[in-house]
Short mmCIF file of C-alpha atoms in Angstrom, two decimals:
data_model
loop_
_atom_site.label_atom_id
_atom_site.label_comp_id
_atom_site.label_asym_id
_atom_site.label_seq_id
_atom_site.Cartn_x
_atom_site.Cartn_y
_atom_site.Cartn_z
CA MET A 19 146.49 121.67 81.88
CA THR A 20 144.29 121.96 78.78
CA SER A 21 143.05 125.52 78.16
CA PHE A 22 140.35 124.62 75.61
CA ALA A 23 137.27 122.44 75.86
CA VAL A 24 137.52 118.95 74.41
CA GLU A 25 135.18 118.17 71.52
CA PRO A 26 132.26 115.92 72.51
CA GLN A 27 133.24 113.28 69.95
CA ALA A 28 136.73 113.03 71.47
CA ILE A 29 135.19 112.62 74.94
CA GLN A 30 132.88 109.90 73.67
CA ASP A 31 135.76 108.07 71.99
CA ALA A 32 137.86 108.21 75.18
CA VAL A 33 134.97 106.92 77.35
CA VAL A 34 134.20 104.06 74.94
CA ALA A 35 137.87 103.05 74.83
CA ALA A 36 138.14 103.16 78.64
CA LEU A 37 134.90 101.37 79.55
CA GLY A 38 134.23 98.94 76.69
CA ASP A 39 131.35 96.54 77.43
CA LYS A 40 130.51 98.25 80.72
CA ILE A 41 128.57 100.74 78.59
CA LYS A 42 124.92 100.12 77.73
CA SER A 43 124.71 103.17 75.45
CA ILE A 44 126.44 106.46 74.80
CA ASP A 45 125.36 109.45 72.77
CA ILE A 46 125.93 113.12 72.10
CA ALA A 47 123.06 115.60 72.33
CA LEU A 48 123.24 119.40 72.50
CA GLY A 49 127.02 119.20 72.67
CA GLU A 50 127.01 116.96 75.77
CA VAL A 51 128.04 113.32 76.15
CA THR A 52 125.78 110.99 78.12
CA VAL A 53 126.80 107.43 78.93
CA VAL A 54 124.45 104.80 80.37
CA LEU A 55 126.23 102.14 82.42
CA HIS A 56 125.32 98.58 83.37
CA HIS A 57 124.38 98.62 87.06
CA ALA A 58 126.56 95.57 87.76
CA HIS A 59 129.66 97.49 86.56
CA TYR A 60 128.68 100.91 87.92
CA LEU A 61 131.29 101.26 90.68
CA GLU A 62 134.12 99.81 88.61
CA ALA A 63 133.23 102.01 85.63
CA MET A 64 133.10 105.14 87.77
CA ARG A 65 136.54 104.32 89.20
CA ILE A 66 137.90 103.98 85.66
CA LEU A 67 136.36 107.31 84.66
CA ARG A 68 138.14 108.94 87.59
CA ASP A 69 141.54 107.28 87.14
CA GLU A 70 141.97 106.60 83.41
CA PRO A 71 144.49 109.14 82.00
CA THR A 72 142.27 109.89 78.98
CA CYS A 73 139.24 110.58 81.21
CA ARG A 74 140.50 111.91 84.57
CA PHE A 75 137.11 113.00 85.93
CA GLU A 76 138.44 114.17 89.28
CA GLN A 77 135.25 115.90 90.39
CA LEU A 78 131.69 114.75 90.92
CA ILE A 79 129.68 117.92 90.29
CA ASP A 80 126.25 116.46 90.99
CA LEU A 81 124.36 113.23 91.54
CA CYS A 82 120.57 113.06 91.58
CA GLY A 83 117.79 110.51 91.46
CA MET A 84 115.31 110.15 88.59
CA ASP A 85 111.87 108.55 88.40
CA TYR A 86 110.88 107.58 84.86
CA HIS A 87 107.37 106.50 85.85
CA SER A 88 105.01 107.97 83.20
CA TRP A 89 107.98 109.63 81.50
CA ARG A 90 106.75 112.54 79.34
CA ASP A 91 103.19 111.18 79.58
CA GLU A 92 104.28 108.11 77.65
CA VAL A 93 104.59 104.46 78.64
CA TRP A 94 108.16 103.86 79.88
CA GLU A 95 109.41 100.36 79.07
CA GLY A 96 112.65 100.32 81.05
CA PRO A 97 113.54 100.32 84.75
CA ARG A 98 111.86 103.08 86.73
CA PHE A 99 114.61 104.58 88.91
CA ALA A 100 118.05 105.87 87.94
CA ALA A 101 120.92 107.89 89.36
CA VAL A 102 122.39 110.57 87.12
CA SER A 103 125.85 111.99 87.79
CA HIS A 104 127.74 114.90 86.26
CA LEU A 105 131.50 114.51 86.19
CA LEU A 106 134.15 117.14 85.52
CA SER A 107 137.77 116.80 84.54
CA VAL A 108 139.53 120.01 85.52
CA SER A 109 142.85 118.80 84.14
CA LEU A 110 141.41 117.88 80.72
CA ASN A 111 138.60 120.48 80.67
CA GLN A 112 135.83 118.02 79.83
CA ARG A 113 132.47 116.98 81.24
CA LEU A 114 130.40 113.80 81.20
CA ARG A 115 126.89 112.81 82.23
CA VAL A 116 126.52 109.27 83.61
CA ARG A 117 123.18 107.47 84.00
CA VAL A 118 122.67 104.10 85.68
CA PHE A 119 119.33 102.38 86.21
CA CYS A 120 118.39 100.43 89.33
CA PRO A 121 117.58 96.81 88.39
CA ASP A 122 114.65 96.47 90.84
CA ASP A 123 111.75 98.97 90.85
CA ASP A 124 110.42 97.73 94.20
CA LEU A 125 113.75 98.11 96.00
CA PRO A 126 116.04 100.36 93.93
CA VAL A 127 119.65 99.67 94.91
CA LEU A 128 122.95 100.92 93.48
CA ALA A 129 126.55 100.93 94.66
CA SER A 130 127.71 104.07 96.46
CA VAL A 131 130.45 106.12 94.81
CA ASN A 132 131.22 107.92 98.08
CA ASP A 133 134.61 106.19 98.36
CA LEU A 134 135.54 107.59 94.93
CA TRP A 135 134.26 111.14 95.46
CA ALA A 136 133.56 112.27 99.03
CA GLY A 137 131.18 114.86 97.62
CA ALA A 138 128.75 112.06 96.75
CA ASN A 139 127.81 111.70 100.42
CA TRP A 140 125.03 114.29 100.63
CA PHE A 141 123.98 113.79 96.99
CA GLU A 142 123.32 110.10 97.61
CA ARG A 143 121.50 110.87 100.85
CA GLU A 144 119.26 113.27 98.93
CA ALA A 145 118.51 110.67 96.24
CA PHE A 146 117.70 108.17 99.01
CA ASP A 147 115.46 110.63 100.83
CA LEU A 148 113.54 111.91 97.82
CA TYR A 149 113.44 108.80 95.58
CA GLY A 150 114.14 105.86 97.91
CA ILE A 151 117.27 104.76 96.05
CA VAL A 152 119.49 102.75 98.42
CA PHE A 153 123.25 103.21 97.93
CA GLU A 154 125.10 100.15 99.17
CA GLY A 155 128.34 100.99 100.94
CA HIS A 156 127.30 104.52 101.89
CA PRO A 157 128.69 105.30 105.37
CA ASP A 158 125.64 107.20 106.70
CA LEU A 159 122.57 106.71 104.50
CA ARG A 160 119.72 108.57 106.20
CA ARG A 161 117.27 111.30 105.29
CA ILE A 162 118.72 114.75 104.68
CA LEU A 163 115.81 117.02 103.64
CA THR A 164 112.69 115.49 105.17
CA ASP A 165 112.05 114.68 108.82
CA TYR A 166 113.40 111.35 110.10
CA GLY A 167 109.82 110.18 110.71
CA PHE A 168 108.70 111.09 107.18
CA ILE A 169 106.77 108.40 105.35
CA GLY A 170 107.57 107.74 101.70
CA HIS A 171 109.74 109.50 99.16
CA PRO A 172 108.25 112.81 97.96
CA PHE A 173 109.88 113.07 94.51
CA ARG A 174 108.44 109.77 93.31
CA LYS A 175 105.81 110.51 90.70
CA ASP A 176 103.16 108.43 92.47
CA PHE A 177 103.62 110.33 95.75
CA PRO A 178 100.47 112.40 96.51
CA LEU A 179 100.90 116.17 96.15
CA SER A 180 99.49 116.76 99.63
CA GLY A 181 101.56 113.97 101.19
CA HIS A 182 100.34 111.29 103.60
CA VAL A 183 100.57 113.13 106.93
CA GLU A 184 100.65 116.68 108.24
CA MET A 185 102.15 118.03 111.43
CA ARG A 186 100.86 120.53 113.94
CA TYR A 187 101.62 121.67 117.46
CA ASP A 188 99.29 120.14 120.05
CA GLU A 189 98.69 122.51 122.99
CA SER A 190 97.56 119.76 125.37
CA LEU A 191 100.54 117.49 124.63
CA GLN A 192 102.90 120.46 124.22
CA ARG A 193 104.67 118.88 121.29
CA VAL A 194 104.46 118.50 117.53
CA ILE A 195 102.27 115.63 116.37
CA TYR A 196 101.63 113.95 113.05
CA GLN A 197 98.14 113.23 111.76
CA PRO A 198 96.53 112.15 108.49
CA VAL A 199 96.25 114.90 105.89
CA THR A 200 93.05 116.90 106.31
CA ILE A 201 93.36 118.92 103.09
CA GLU A 202 90.90 117.84 100.42
CA PRO A 203 92.52 117.30 97.02
CA ARG A 204 91.32 119.95 94.58
CA GLU A 205 92.06 121.18 91.12
CA VAL A 206 93.00 124.83 90.98
CA THR A 207 91.64 126.56 87.89
CA PRO A 208 93.36 129.85 87.07
CA ARG A 209 91.17 132.92 86.90
CA VAL A 210 90.85 134.18 83.37
CA ILE A 211 90.70 137.94 82.94
CA ARG A 212 88.26 138.87 80.22
CA GLU A 213 88.42 142.62 79.72
CA ASP A 214 88.25 144.31 76.34
CA ASN A 215 90.83 146.90 77.29
CA TYR A 216 93.04 144.93 79.71
CA GLY A 217 96.45 146.55 80.15
CA GLY A 218 95.71 149.16 77.54
CA LEU A 219 95.54 146.54 74.79
CA HIS A 220 92.83 146.76 72.12
#
């Protein structure tokens, strides 16, 4: 077992050698390696990253969805939705970030990596629930944070802040009901304190 962290350049070299043309791009920023994979080779590439002796990423630390719609208030030219994973090799003491974009913005679909790392199960369910990314091959893809009757995917950037529906308890029906949102959208302007001697400052 390696007792020291592997240099980012060595990790990048090992990933490039293992994956070849399955890589769309790879770079090092802030001491971390990020690889972007072709969606068509996503599952195969992730299997290689787990099993290749020079990679050996035995653990999936995290997997989350991303929505690049209006990314940083700029026009985004690429696909809108992506899944981002963080992999860890305990045996080689190295980490890797993996990004893969869904080819279709209207129905974002990617292969599930649940058969490679069982820990992907709830992560992929969360990305499905919050972003609407469908993971093909997932054994139980259903909502995990929102109610089963929830409409839409609340982490998408075009989802309204107040949502589409609200719920309340109806005394006459003696059950919880859903109804259209009654809250008026408003812009909250912070109160500005204008005192000459505020907080003892002059």
